[in-house]
């Protein structure tokens, strides 16, 4: 599915605000949640401005009435304001873009070759740890299986496995995200993929403690979270933090250069209305409103939207547009 990210206002409903959640959710992760334009000014004893600090992003994660956790405005957000940027926890190019984009930040490369490339020394450095693990392994059996089946999420699991084995990420870093509900068929498929991944890694002499995290339960838990929380990255051209500006919530793979998982953006719920805003508020948003994004192509009819949302994300959408039958 494809659509621009959009922020929507829902019919106002009383919020159960969990400020504690907000702090706990944002602190342990590196999702960059910078507010763009506004700053606070403190004054010293002479009443002169002493220094300016950016305000925290104007959002918090709280419980919604019927959609689990969601993202709410903590203050009024003016039209045109950039709400936040987000640095991916995890990203990977698609197989078809493997040699066209930077292996770390997914930026388009001007110089295409038939090898993995990084767009800058900085990306090379940032990828150094997980890439040194990845290079030690012959992934052909795993990759062949994923290519044949047209699977994209296992690439993100493979990268996370290398990040964890190299010490660049914690094995639990996605635990806070909501997992997809899985059918028996899906679990069987994932068990099969897990065996392939493990057999690739077992051919290399890793220390036991380096791959102790790699259990069937870990693999399935990570994949179940990636399934409903990953974003499709389209034309990555800017900064790594701003990949989110080129990302759309998606369960389909076409026309993308890669996929990425972000922390804070994973808490945005869905609404079928698409106002065509991209992280910038297209209209004023009042304090306490829930901010939602459109996970799918909003131009589809109601029945197609309902089917995709149920099959891809496991919920029946009851937004204003769906309720009105549009
Ligand atoms: C990416 S997560 C959004 C954050 C999630 N609510 C949480 O608590 O972590 C997607 C999941 O949120 C829930 N969700 C999102 N939008 C919804 C909606 N419009 N109605 C009902 N549930 C929704 C569904 O369970 C969906 O699979």
mmCIF file of C-alpha atoms and ligand atoms in Angstrom:
data_model
loop_
_atom_site.group_PDB
_atom_site.id
_atom_site.type_symbol
_atom_site.label_atom_id
_atom_site.label_comp_id
_atom_site.label_asym_id
_atom_site.label_seq_id
_atom_site.Cartn_x
_atom_site.Cartn_y
_atom_site.Cartn_z
ATOM 1 C CA UNK A 1 0.000 0.000 0.000
ATOM 2 C CA UNK A 2 1.154 3.494 -0.489
ATOM 3 C CA UNK A 3 0.172 6.872 0.724
ATOM 4 C CA UNK A 4 1.735 9.995 2.040
ATOM 5 C CA UNK A 5 1.989 10.176 5.771
ATOM 6 C CA UNK A 6 -0.844 12.187 7.091
ATOM 7 C CA UNK A 7 -1.775 13.588 10.417
ATOM 8 C CA UNK A 8 -5.433 13.607 11.239
ATOM 9 C CA UNK A 9 -7.689 14.897 13.878
ATOM 10 C CA UNK A 10 -10.086 12.401 15.333
ATOM 11 C CA UNK A 11 -13.400 13.240 16.878
ATOM 12 C CA UNK A 12 -12.358 14.533 20.237
ATOM 13 C CA UNK A 13 -12.522 11.928 22.910
ATOM 14 C CA UNK A 14 -11.524 12.136 26.556
ATOM 15 C CA UNK A 15 -7.911 11.059 26.842
ATOM 16 C CA UNK A 16 -6.407 8.893 29.436
ATOM 17 C CA UNK A 17 -3.106 10.680 29.570
ATOM 18 C CA UNK A 18 -0.163 8.654 30.670
ATOM 19 C CA UNK A 19 2.669 11.126 31.039
ATOM 20 C CA UNK A 20 4.737 8.344 32.547
ATOM 21 C CA UNK A 21 4.418 6.395 29.323
ATOM 22 C CA UNK A 22 5.724 9.329 27.366
ATOM 23 C CA UNK A 23 8.877 9.614 29.414
ATOM 24 C CA UNK A 24 9.474 5.893 29.552
ATOM 25 C CA UNK A 25 8.903 5.442 25.864
ATOM 26 C CA UNK A 26 11.077 8.218 24.635
ATOM 27 C CA UNK A 27 14.015 8.054 26.923
ATOM 28 C CA UNK A 28 15.632 4.674 26.275
ATOM 29 C CA UNK A 29 15.682 4.945 22.517
ATOM 30 C CA UNK A 30 17.524 7.062 20.056
ATOM 31 C CA UNK A 31 14.515 8.153 17.990
ATOM 32 C CA UNK A 32 15.341 11.748 17.461
ATOM 33 C CA UNK A 33 12.328 13.789 18.350
ATOM 34 C CA UNK A 34 13.514 17.267 17.782
ATOM 35 C CA UNK A 35 11.091 20.079 17.691
ATOM 36 C CA UNK A 36 11.814 22.335 14.851
ATOM 37 C CA UNK A 37 11.214 25.918 15.361
ATOM 38 C CA UNK A 38 10.355 26.775 18.907
ATOM 39 C CA UNK A 39 12.842 27.496 21.678
ATOM 40 C CA UNK A 40 12.574 28.433 25.335
ATOM 41 C CA UNK A 41 14.515 31.323 26.746
ATOM 42 C CA UNK A 42 15.598 31.289 30.369
ATOM 43 C CA UNK A 43 16.675 34.479 32.120
ATOM 44 C CA UNK A 44 19.561 35.068 34.477
ATOM 45 C CA UNK A 45 19.442 37.258 37.618
ATOM 46 C CA UNK A 46 19.758 40.449 35.560
ATOM 47 C CA UNK A 47 16.689 39.355 33.665
ATOM 48 C CA UNK A 48 18.722 38.928 30.497
ATOM 49 C CA UNK A 49 18.265 35.906 28.294
ATOM 50 C CA UNK A 50 20.967 33.386 29.240
ATOM 51 C CA UNK A 51 20.558 30.495 26.839
ATOM 52 C CA UNK A 52 18.037 28.985 24.543
ATOM 53 C CA UNK A 53 16.951 25.383 24.595
ATOM 54 C CA UNK A 54 14.762 23.680 22.027
ATOM 55 C CA UNK A 55 11.385 22.700 23.445
ATOM 56 C CA UNK A 56 10.623 18.984 23.577
ATOM 57 C CA UNK A 57 8.521 17.713 20.664
ATOM 58 C CA UNK A 58 4.883 18.768 21.022
ATOM 59 C CA UNK A 59 3.596 15.216 21.342
ATOM 60 C CA UNK A 60 3.256 12.413 23.856
ATOM 61 C CA UNK A 61 2.290 8.767 23.738
ATOM 62 C CA UNK A 62 -0.861 8.033 25.705
ATOM 63 C CA UNK A 63 -3.614 5.429 25.774
ATOM 64 C CA UNK A 64 -6.468 5.881 23.315
ATOM 65 C CA UNK A 65 -9.963 4.602 23.976
ATOM 66 C CA UNK A 66 -9.964 1.815 21.422
ATOM 67 C CA UNK A 67 -6.670 1.628 19.512
ATOM 68 C CA UNK A 68 -4.067 0.911 22.198
ATOM 69 C CA UNK A 69 -1.434 3.611 22.520
ATOM 70 C CA UNK A 70 -1.456 6.650 20.269
ATOM 71 C CA UNK A 71 0.318 9.981 19.747
ATOM 72 C CA UNK A 72 -1.296 13.157 21.084
ATOM 73 C CA UNK A 73 -0.477 16.843 20.801
ATOM 74 C CA UNK A 74 0.757 18.259 24.112
ATOM 75 C CA UNK A 75 0.301 21.799 22.901
ATOM 76 C CA UNK A 76 -1.148 23.555 19.956
ATOM 77 C CA UNK A 77 0.784 22.793 16.768
ATOM 78 C CA UNK A 78 0.592 25.542 14.200
ATOM 79 C CA UNK A 79 0.000 24.957 10.523
ATOM 80 C CA UNK A 80 3.330 24.283 8.784
ATOM 81 C CA UNK A 81 5.182 23.241 11.952
ATOM 82 C CA UNK A 82 7.453 20.231 11.617
ATOM 83 C CA UNK A 83 6.277 17.920 14.368
ATOM 84 C CA UNK A 84 9.415 15.821 14.752
ATOM 85 C CA UNK A 85 12.061 13.939 12.846
ATOM 86 C CA UNK A 86 12.974 10.338 13.525
ATOM 87 C CA UNK A 87 16.138 8.327 13.210
ATOM 88 C CA UNK A 88 15.543 4.675 12.288
ATOM 89 C CA UNK A 89 16.296 1.985 14.821
ATOM 90 C CA UNK A 90 16.727 -0.359 11.936
ATOM 91 C CA UNK A 91 16.748 -0.018 8.146
ATOM 92 C CA UNK A 92 17.614 -2.150 5.117
ATOM 93 C CA UNK A 93 17.460 -1.664 1.352
ATOM 94 C CA UNK A 94 15.155 -3.908 -0.662
ATOM 95 C CA UNK A 95 16.859 -6.589 -2.781
ATOM 96 C CA UNK A 96 16.167 -4.585 -5.926
ATOM 97 C CA UNK A 97 17.831 -1.463 -4.482
ATOM 98 C CA UNK A 98 20.757 -3.221 -2.836
ATOM 99 C CA UNK A 99 23.345 -1.619 -5.115
ATOM 100 C CA UNK A 100 21.461 1.608 -5.858
ATOM 101 C CA UNK A 101 21.325 3.028 -2.353
ATOM 102 C CA UNK A 102 23.630 3.458 0.625
ATOM 103 C CA UNK A 103 23.620 0.216 2.602
ATOM 104 C CA UNK A 104 23.201 2.175 5.814
ATOM 105 C CA UNK A 105 21.142 5.324 5.215
ATOM 106 C CA UNK A 106 19.348 4.259 1.990
ATOM 107 C CA UNK A 107 20.331 7.445 0.197
ATOM 108 C CA UNK A 108 20.405 7.078 -3.583
ATOM 109 C CA UNK A 109 23.908 6.533 -4.959
ATOM 110 C CA UNK A 110 25.101 8.368 -8.010
ATOM 111 C CA UNK A 111 27.763 5.796 -8.773
ATOM 112 C CA UNK A 112 26.142 2.391 -9.227
ATOM 113 C CA UNK A 113 28.208 -0.802 -9.094
ATOM 114 C CA UNK A 114 27.392 -4.433 -8.400
ATOM 115 C CA UNK A 115 28.613 -4.197 -4.824
ATOM 116 C CA UNK A 116 27.324 -2.955 -1.505
ATOM 117 C CA UNK A 117 28.282 0.710 -1.078
ATOM 118 C CA UNK A 118 28.033 3.430 1.534
ATOM 119 C CA UNK A 119 27.350 7.023 0.553
ATOM 120 C CA UNK A 120 29.894 8.511 2.977
ATOM 121 C CA UNK A 121 32.585 7.639 5.472
ATOM 122 C CA UNK A 122 30.168 8.549 8.212
ATOM 123 C CA UNK A 123 27.685 5.877 7.094
ATOM 124 C CA UNK A 124 30.523 3.403 6.700
ATOM 125 C CA UNK A 125 31.621 4.097 10.267
ATOM 126 C CA UNK A 126 28.116 3.814 11.652
ATOM 127 C CA UNK A 127 27.589 0.505 9.879
ATOM 128 C CA UNK A 128 31.030 -0.815 10.739
ATOM 129 C CA UNK A 129 30.048 -3.045 13.651
ATOM 130 C CA UNK A 130 27.051 -4.831 12.177
ATOM 131 C CA UNK A 131 28.601 -4.978 8.704
ATOM 132 C CA UNK A 132 31.708 -6.708 10.038
ATOM 133 C CA UNK A 133 29.437 -9.456 11.432
ATOM 134 C CA UNK A 134 27.352 -9.604 8.273
ATOM 135 C CA UNK A 135 30.426 -10.017 6.079
ATOM 136 C CA UNK A 136 31.580 -13.061 8.030
ATOM 137 C CA UNK A 137 28.441 -15.015 7.115
ATOM 138 C CA UNK A 138 27.402 -16.724 3.887
ATOM 139 C CA UNK A 139 23.752 -15.638 3.636
ATOM 140 C CA UNK A 140 22.995 -17.251 0.294
ATOM 141 C CA UNK A 141 20.463 -19.827 1.597
ATOM 142 C CA UNK A 142 18.548 -17.226 3.614
ATOM 143 C CA UNK A 143 18.663 -14.604 0.855
ATOM 144 C CA UNK A 144 17.625 -17.059 -1.827
ATOM 145 C CA UNK A 145 14.618 -18.140 0.207
ATOM 146 C CA UNK A 146 13.571 -14.521 0.902
ATOM 147 C CA UNK A 147 14.058 -13.429 -2.700
ATOM 148 C CA UNK A 148 12.034 -16.388 -4.012
ATOM 149 C CA UNK A 149 9.214 -15.755 -1.586
ATOM 150 C CA UNK A 150 9.366 -11.973 -2.122
ATOM 151 C CA UNK A 151 9.921 -11.396 1.608
ATOM 152 C CA UNK A 152 11.211 -8.033 2.816
ATOM 153 C CA UNK A 153 10.895 -8.076 6.603
ATOM 154 C CA UNK A 154 13.391 -10.925 7.168
ATOM 155 C CA UNK A 155 16.091 -8.574 5.829
ATOM 156 C CA UNK A 156 15.401 -6.281 8.765
ATOM 157 C CA UNK A 157 15.631 -9.241 11.164
ATOM 158 C CA UNK A 158 18.919 -10.284 9.601
ATOM 159 C CA UNK A 159 20.287 -6.768 10.090
ATOM 160 C CA UNK A 160 19.051 -6.635 13.669
ATOM 161 C CA UNK A 161 20.649 -10.030 14.358
ATOM 162 C CA UNK A 162 23.997 -8.677 13.085
ATOM 163 C CA UNK A 163 23.565 -5.495 15.118
ATOM 164 C CA UNK A 164 22.887 -7.501 18.278
ATOM 165 C CA UNK A 165 25.716 -9.985 17.638
ATOM 166 C CA UNK A 166 28.124 -7.061 17.128
ATOM 167 C CA UNK A 167 26.921 -5.263 20.266
ATOM 168 C CA UNK A 168 25.478 -2.347 18.248
ATOM 169 C CA UNK A 169 21.908 -2.962 19.483
ATOM 170 C CA UNK A 170 20.125 -4.706 22.288
ATOM 171 C CA UNK A 171 18.206 -7.907 21.528
ATOM 172 C CA UNK A 172 15.192 -6.354 23.300
ATOM 173 C CA UNK A 173 15.207 -3.013 21.473
ATOM 174 C CA UNK A 174 11.868 -3.629 19.704
ATOM 175 C CA UNK A 175 10.087 -5.259 22.651
ATOM 176 C CA UNK A 176 8.073 -2.149 23.497
ATOM 177 C CA UNK A 177 6.386 -2.134 20.069
ATOM 178 C CA UNK A 178 3.058 -3.823 19.473
ATOM 179 C CA UNK A 179 3.436 -7.232 17.793
ATOM 180 C CA UNK A 180 1.183 -8.403 14.950
ATOM 181 C CA UNK A 181 -1.212 -11.242 15.654
ATOM 182 C CA UNK A 182 0.154 -14.271 13.830
ATOM 183 C CA UNK A 183 -1.669 -17.211 12.285
ATOM 184 C CA UNK A 184 -0.325 -20.747 12.638
ATOM 185 C CA UNK A 185 0.699 -20.598 8.980
ATOM 186 C CA UNK A 186 2.718 -17.439 9.535
ATOM 187 C CA UNK A 187 4.444 -18.944 12.565
ATOM 188 C CA UNK A 188 5.391 -22.057 10.578
ATOM 189 C CA UNK A 189 6.848 -19.878 7.819
ATOM 190 C CA UNK A 190 8.796 -17.843 10.364
ATOM 191 C CA UNK A 191 10.139 -20.989 12.016
ATOM 192 C CA UNK A 192 11.411 -22.096 8.654
ATOM 193 C CA UNK A 193 13.134 -18.724 8.071
ATOM 194 C CA UNK A 194 14.594 -18.845 11.561
ATOM 195 C CA UNK A 195 16.177 -22.247 10.880
ATOM 196 C CA UNK A 196 17.756 -20.857 7.703
ATOM 197 C CA UNK A 197 19.077 -17.761 9.467
ATOM 198 C CA UNK A 198 20.456 -19.791 12.336
ATOM 199 C CA UNK A 199 22.137 -22.330 10.066
ATOM 200 C CA UNK A 200 23.873 -19.480 8.169
ATOM 201 C CA UNK A 201 25.157 -18.008 11.432
ATOM 202 C CA UNK A 202 26.146 -21.372 12.906
ATOM 203 C CA UNK A 203 28.623 -21.970 10.085
ATOM 204 C CA UNK A 204 30.723 -19.145 11.496
ATOM 205 C CA UNK A 205 32.604 -19.531 14.756
ATOM 206 C CA UNK A 206 30.732 -16.980 16.851
ATOM 207 C CA UNK A 207 31.215 -17.120 20.583
ATOM 208 C CA UNK A 208 28.158 -18.665 22.277
ATOM 209 C CA UNK A 209 27.398 -15.439 24.123
ATOM 210 C CA UNK A 210 27.414 -13.442 20.885
ATOM 211 C CA UNK A 211 24.451 -15.360 19.485
ATOM 212 C CA UNK A 212 22.763 -16.550 22.696
ATOM 213 C CA UNK A 213 19.838 -14.184 21.930
ATOM 214 C CA UNK A 214 19.063 -16.005 18.693
ATOM 215 C CA UNK A 215 16.110 -18.217 19.608
ATOM 216 C CA UNK A 216 12.994 -19.079 17.633
ATOM 217 C CA UNK A 217 11.001 -16.980 20.087
ATOM 218 C CA UNK A 218 13.265 -13.951 19.490
ATOM 219 C CA UNK A 219 13.002 -14.287 15.719
ATOM 220 C CA UNK A 220 9.208 -14.571 15.719
ATOM 221 C CA UNK A 221 8.799 -11.759 18.275
ATOM 222 C CA UNK A 222 10.969 -9.381 16.255
ATOM 223 C CA UNK A 223 9.303 -10.234 12.956
ATOM 224 C CA UNK A 224 5.825 -9.855 14.487
ATOM 225 C CA UNK A 225 6.783 -6.311 15.579
ATOM 226 C CA UNK A 226 8.446 -5.381 12.289
ATOM 227 C CA UNK A 227 5.342 -6.561 10.412
ATOM 228 C CA UNK A 228 3.092 -3.822 11.722
ATOM 229 C CA UNK A 229 5.608 -1.142 12.614
ATOM 230 C CA UNK A 230 7.936 -0.865 9.646
ATOM 231 C CA UNK A 231 7.767 1.980 7.155
ATOM 232 C CA UNK A 232 8.520 1.798 3.484
ATOM 233 C CA UNK A 233 11.239 4.253 2.492
ATOM 234 C CA UNK A 234 10.681 5.764 -0.921
ATOM 235 C CA UNK A 235 13.112 8.284 -2.314
ATOM 236 C CA UNK A 236 15.711 8.695 0.398
ATOM 237 C CA UNK A 237 17.711 11.790 -0.377
ATOM 238 C CA UNK A 238 18.283 13.752 2.781
ATOM 239 C CA UNK A 239 19.676 13.139 6.220
ATOM 240 C CA UNK A 240 19.477 9.804 7.991
ATOM 241 C CA UNK A 241 17.197 11.364 10.625
ATOM 242 C CA UNK A 242 14.944 12.632 7.891
ATOM 243 C CA UNK A 243 14.432 9.252 6.244
ATOM 244 C CA UNK A 244 11.066 9.375 7.952
ATOM 245 C CA UNK A 245 10.142 12.241 5.667
ATOM 246 C CA UNK A 246 10.409 9.831 2.748
ATOM 247 C CA UNK A 247 8.742 6.951 4.565
ATOM 248 C CA UNK A 248 5.189 5.744 4.362
ATOM 249 C CA UNK A 249 3.420 3.264 6.579
ATOM 250 C CA UNK A 250 3.095 0.232 4.431
ATOM 251 C CA UNK A 251 2.637 -3.500 4.116
ATOM 252 C CA UNK A 252 3.574 -3.578 0.454
ATOM 253 C CA UNK A 253 6.972 -3.464 -1.144
ATOM 254 C CA UNK A 254 6.622 -1.881 -4.563
ATOM 255 C CA UNK A 255 8.403 1.321 -5.463
ATOM 256 C CA UNK A 256 10.427 1.441 -2.305
ATOM 257 C CA UNK A 257 14.190 1.561 -1.847
ATOM 258 C CA UNK A 258 14.046 -0.008 1.588
ATOM 259 C CA UNK A 259 12.250 -0.459 4.857
ATOM 260 C CA UNK A 260 12.854 1.017 8.262
ATOM 261 C CA UNK A 261 11.586 0.779 11.830
ATOM 262 C CA UNK A 262 11.354 3.911 13.991
ATOM 263 C CA UNK A 263 10.452 4.144 17.642
ATOM 264 C CA UNK A 264 8.114 7.090 18.100
ATOM 265 C CA UNK A 265 6.461 6.852 14.661
ATOM 266 C CA UNK A 266 5.423 3.290 15.563
ATOM 267 C CA UNK A 267 2.903 4.720 18.002
ATOM 268 C CA UNK A 268 0.879 6.644 15.434
ATOM 269 C CA UNK A 269 -2.487 5.026 14.844
ATOM 270 C CA UNK A 270 -4.258 4.969 11.515
ATOM 271 C CA UNK A 271 -7.041 7.055 10.005
ATOM 272 C CA UNK A 272 -8.345 6.565 6.449
ATOM 273 C CA UNK A 273 -8.563 10.270 5.679
ATOM 274 C CA UNK A 274 -5.521 11.535 3.847
ATOM 275 C CA UNK A 275 -4.944 15.232 4.126
ATOM 276 C CA UNK A 276 -1.634 14.854 2.328
ATOM 277 C CA UNK A 277 0.534 16.267 5.091
ATOM 278 C CA UNK A 278 4.055 15.014 5.652
ATOM 279 C CA UNK A 279 5.090 15.439 9.259
ATOM 280 C CA UNK A 280 4.211 19.079 8.943
ATOM 281 C CA UNK A 281 0.851 20.113 10.228
ATOM 282 C CA UNK A 282 -1.287 21.222 7.302
ATOM 283 C CA UNK A 283 -3.678 22.885 9.683
ATOM 284 C CA UNK A 284 -3.595 23.911 13.317
ATOM 285 C CA UNK A 285 -3.739 20.969 15.709
ATOM 286 C CA UNK A 286 -5.146 21.619 19.157
ATOM 287 C CA UNK A 287 -3.633 20.399 22.422
ATOM 288 C CA UNK A 288 -5.004 16.943 23.295
ATOM 289 C CA UNK A 289 -5.891 15.910 19.735
ATOM 290 C CA UNK A 290 -4.679 12.497 18.623
ATOM 291 C CA UNK A 291 -2.334 12.608 15.612
ATOM 292 C CA UNK A 292 -2.897 9.767 13.190
ATOM 293 C CA UNK A 293 -1.253 8.760 9.950
ATOM 294 C CA UNK A 294 -2.723 6.918 6.995
ATOM 295 C CA UNK A 295 -1.179 3.431 6.706
ATOM 296 C CA UNK A 296 -2.619 2.716 3.286
ATOM 297 C CA UNK A 297 -3.587 4.182 -0.056
ATOM 298 C CA UNK A 298 -6.465 6.380 1.012
ATOM 299 C CA UNK A 299 -7.888 6.448 -2.511
ATOM 300 C CA UNK A 300 -9.119 2.837 -2.195
ATOM 301 C CA UNK A 301 -12.768 2.183 -1.480
ATOM 302 C CA UNK A 302 -13.990 1.344 1.993
ATOM 303 C CA UNK A 303 -14.114 -2.410 1.522
ATOM 304 C CA UNK A 304 -10.567 -2.585 0.072
ATOM 305 C CA UNK A 305 -9.251 -0.406 2.904
ATOM 306 C CA UNK A 306 -10.945 -2.545 5.532
ATOM 307 C CA UNK A 307 -9.562 -5.760 4.006
ATOM 308 C CA UNK A 308 -5.985 -4.484 3.809
ATOM 309 C CA UNK A 309 -6.049 -3.048 7.303
ATOM 310 C CA UNK A 310 -7.454 -6.252 8.733
ATOM 311 C CA UNK A 311 -5.090 -8.547 6.856
ATOM 312 C CA UNK A 312 -2.031 -6.351 7.255
ATOM 313 C CA UNK A 313 -2.525 -4.876 10.697
ATOM 314 C CA UNK A 314 -5.235 -6.982 12.333
ATOM 315 C CA UNK A 315 -7.838 -4.305 13.096
ATOM 316 C CA UNK A 316 -11.193 -3.127 11.778
ATOM 317 C CA UNK A 317 -10.986 0.579 11.088
ATOM 318 C CA UNK A 318 -13.795 2.637 12.558
ATOM 319 C CA UNK A 319 -12.569 6.113 11.637
ATOM 320 C CA UNK A 320 -15.124 8.791 10.666
ATOM 321 C CA UNK A 321 -14.617 8.074 6.978
ATOM 322 C CA UNK A 322 -15.214 4.326 7.354
ATOM 323 C CA UNK A 323 -18.212 4.885 9.615
ATOM 324 C CA UNK A 324 -19.710 7.256 7.027
ATOM 325 C CA UNK A 325 -19.396 4.476 4.413
ATOM 326 C CA UNK A 326 -17.115 6.533 2.141
HETATM 327 C C1 LIG B 1 1.787 0.778 14.384
HETATM 328 S S1 LIG B 1 0.783 0.245 15.688
HETATM 329 C C2 LIG B 1 0.167 1.762 16.352
HETATM 330 C C3 LIG B 1 0.429 1.863 17.851
HETATM 331 C C4 LIG B 1 -0.347 0.898 18.691
HETATM 332 N N1 LIG B 1 -1.696 1.408 18.921
HETATM 333 C C5 LIG B 1 0.355 0.613 20.010
HETATM 334 O O1 LIG B 1 -0.284 0.611 21.065
HETATM 335 O O2 LIG B 1 1.568 0.355 19.967
HETATM 336 C C6 LIG B 1 -0.552 -0.396 14.751
HETATM 337 C C7 LIG B 1 -1.611 -1.090 15.590
HETATM 338 O O3 LIG B 1 -2.381 -0.125 16.330
HETATM 339 C C8 LIG B 1 -3.762 -0.479 16.298
HETATM 340 N N2 LIG B 1 -4.478 0.541 15.502
HETATM 341 C C9 LIG B 1 -3.927 1.501 14.721
HETATM 342 N N3 LIG B 1 -4.871 2.266 14.169
HETATM 343 C C10 LIG B 1 -6.061 1.790 14.579
HETATM 344 C C11 LIG B 1 -7.408 2.161 14.326
HETATM 345 N N4 LIG B 1 -7.730 3.166 13.521
HETATM 346 N N5 LIG B 1 -8.387 1.433 14.933
HETATM 347 C C12 LIG B 1 -8.087 0.386 15.739
HETATM 348 N N6 LIG B 1 -6.818 -0.026 16.021
HETATM 349 C C13 LIG B 1 -5.813 0.668 15.446
HETATM 350 C C14 LIG B 1 -3.855 -1.827 15.615
HETATM 351 O O4 LIG B 1 -3.787 -2.835 16.606
HETATM 352 C C15 LIG B 1 -2.611 -1.839 14.740
HETATM 353 O O5 LIG B 1 -2.180 -3.136 14.416
#
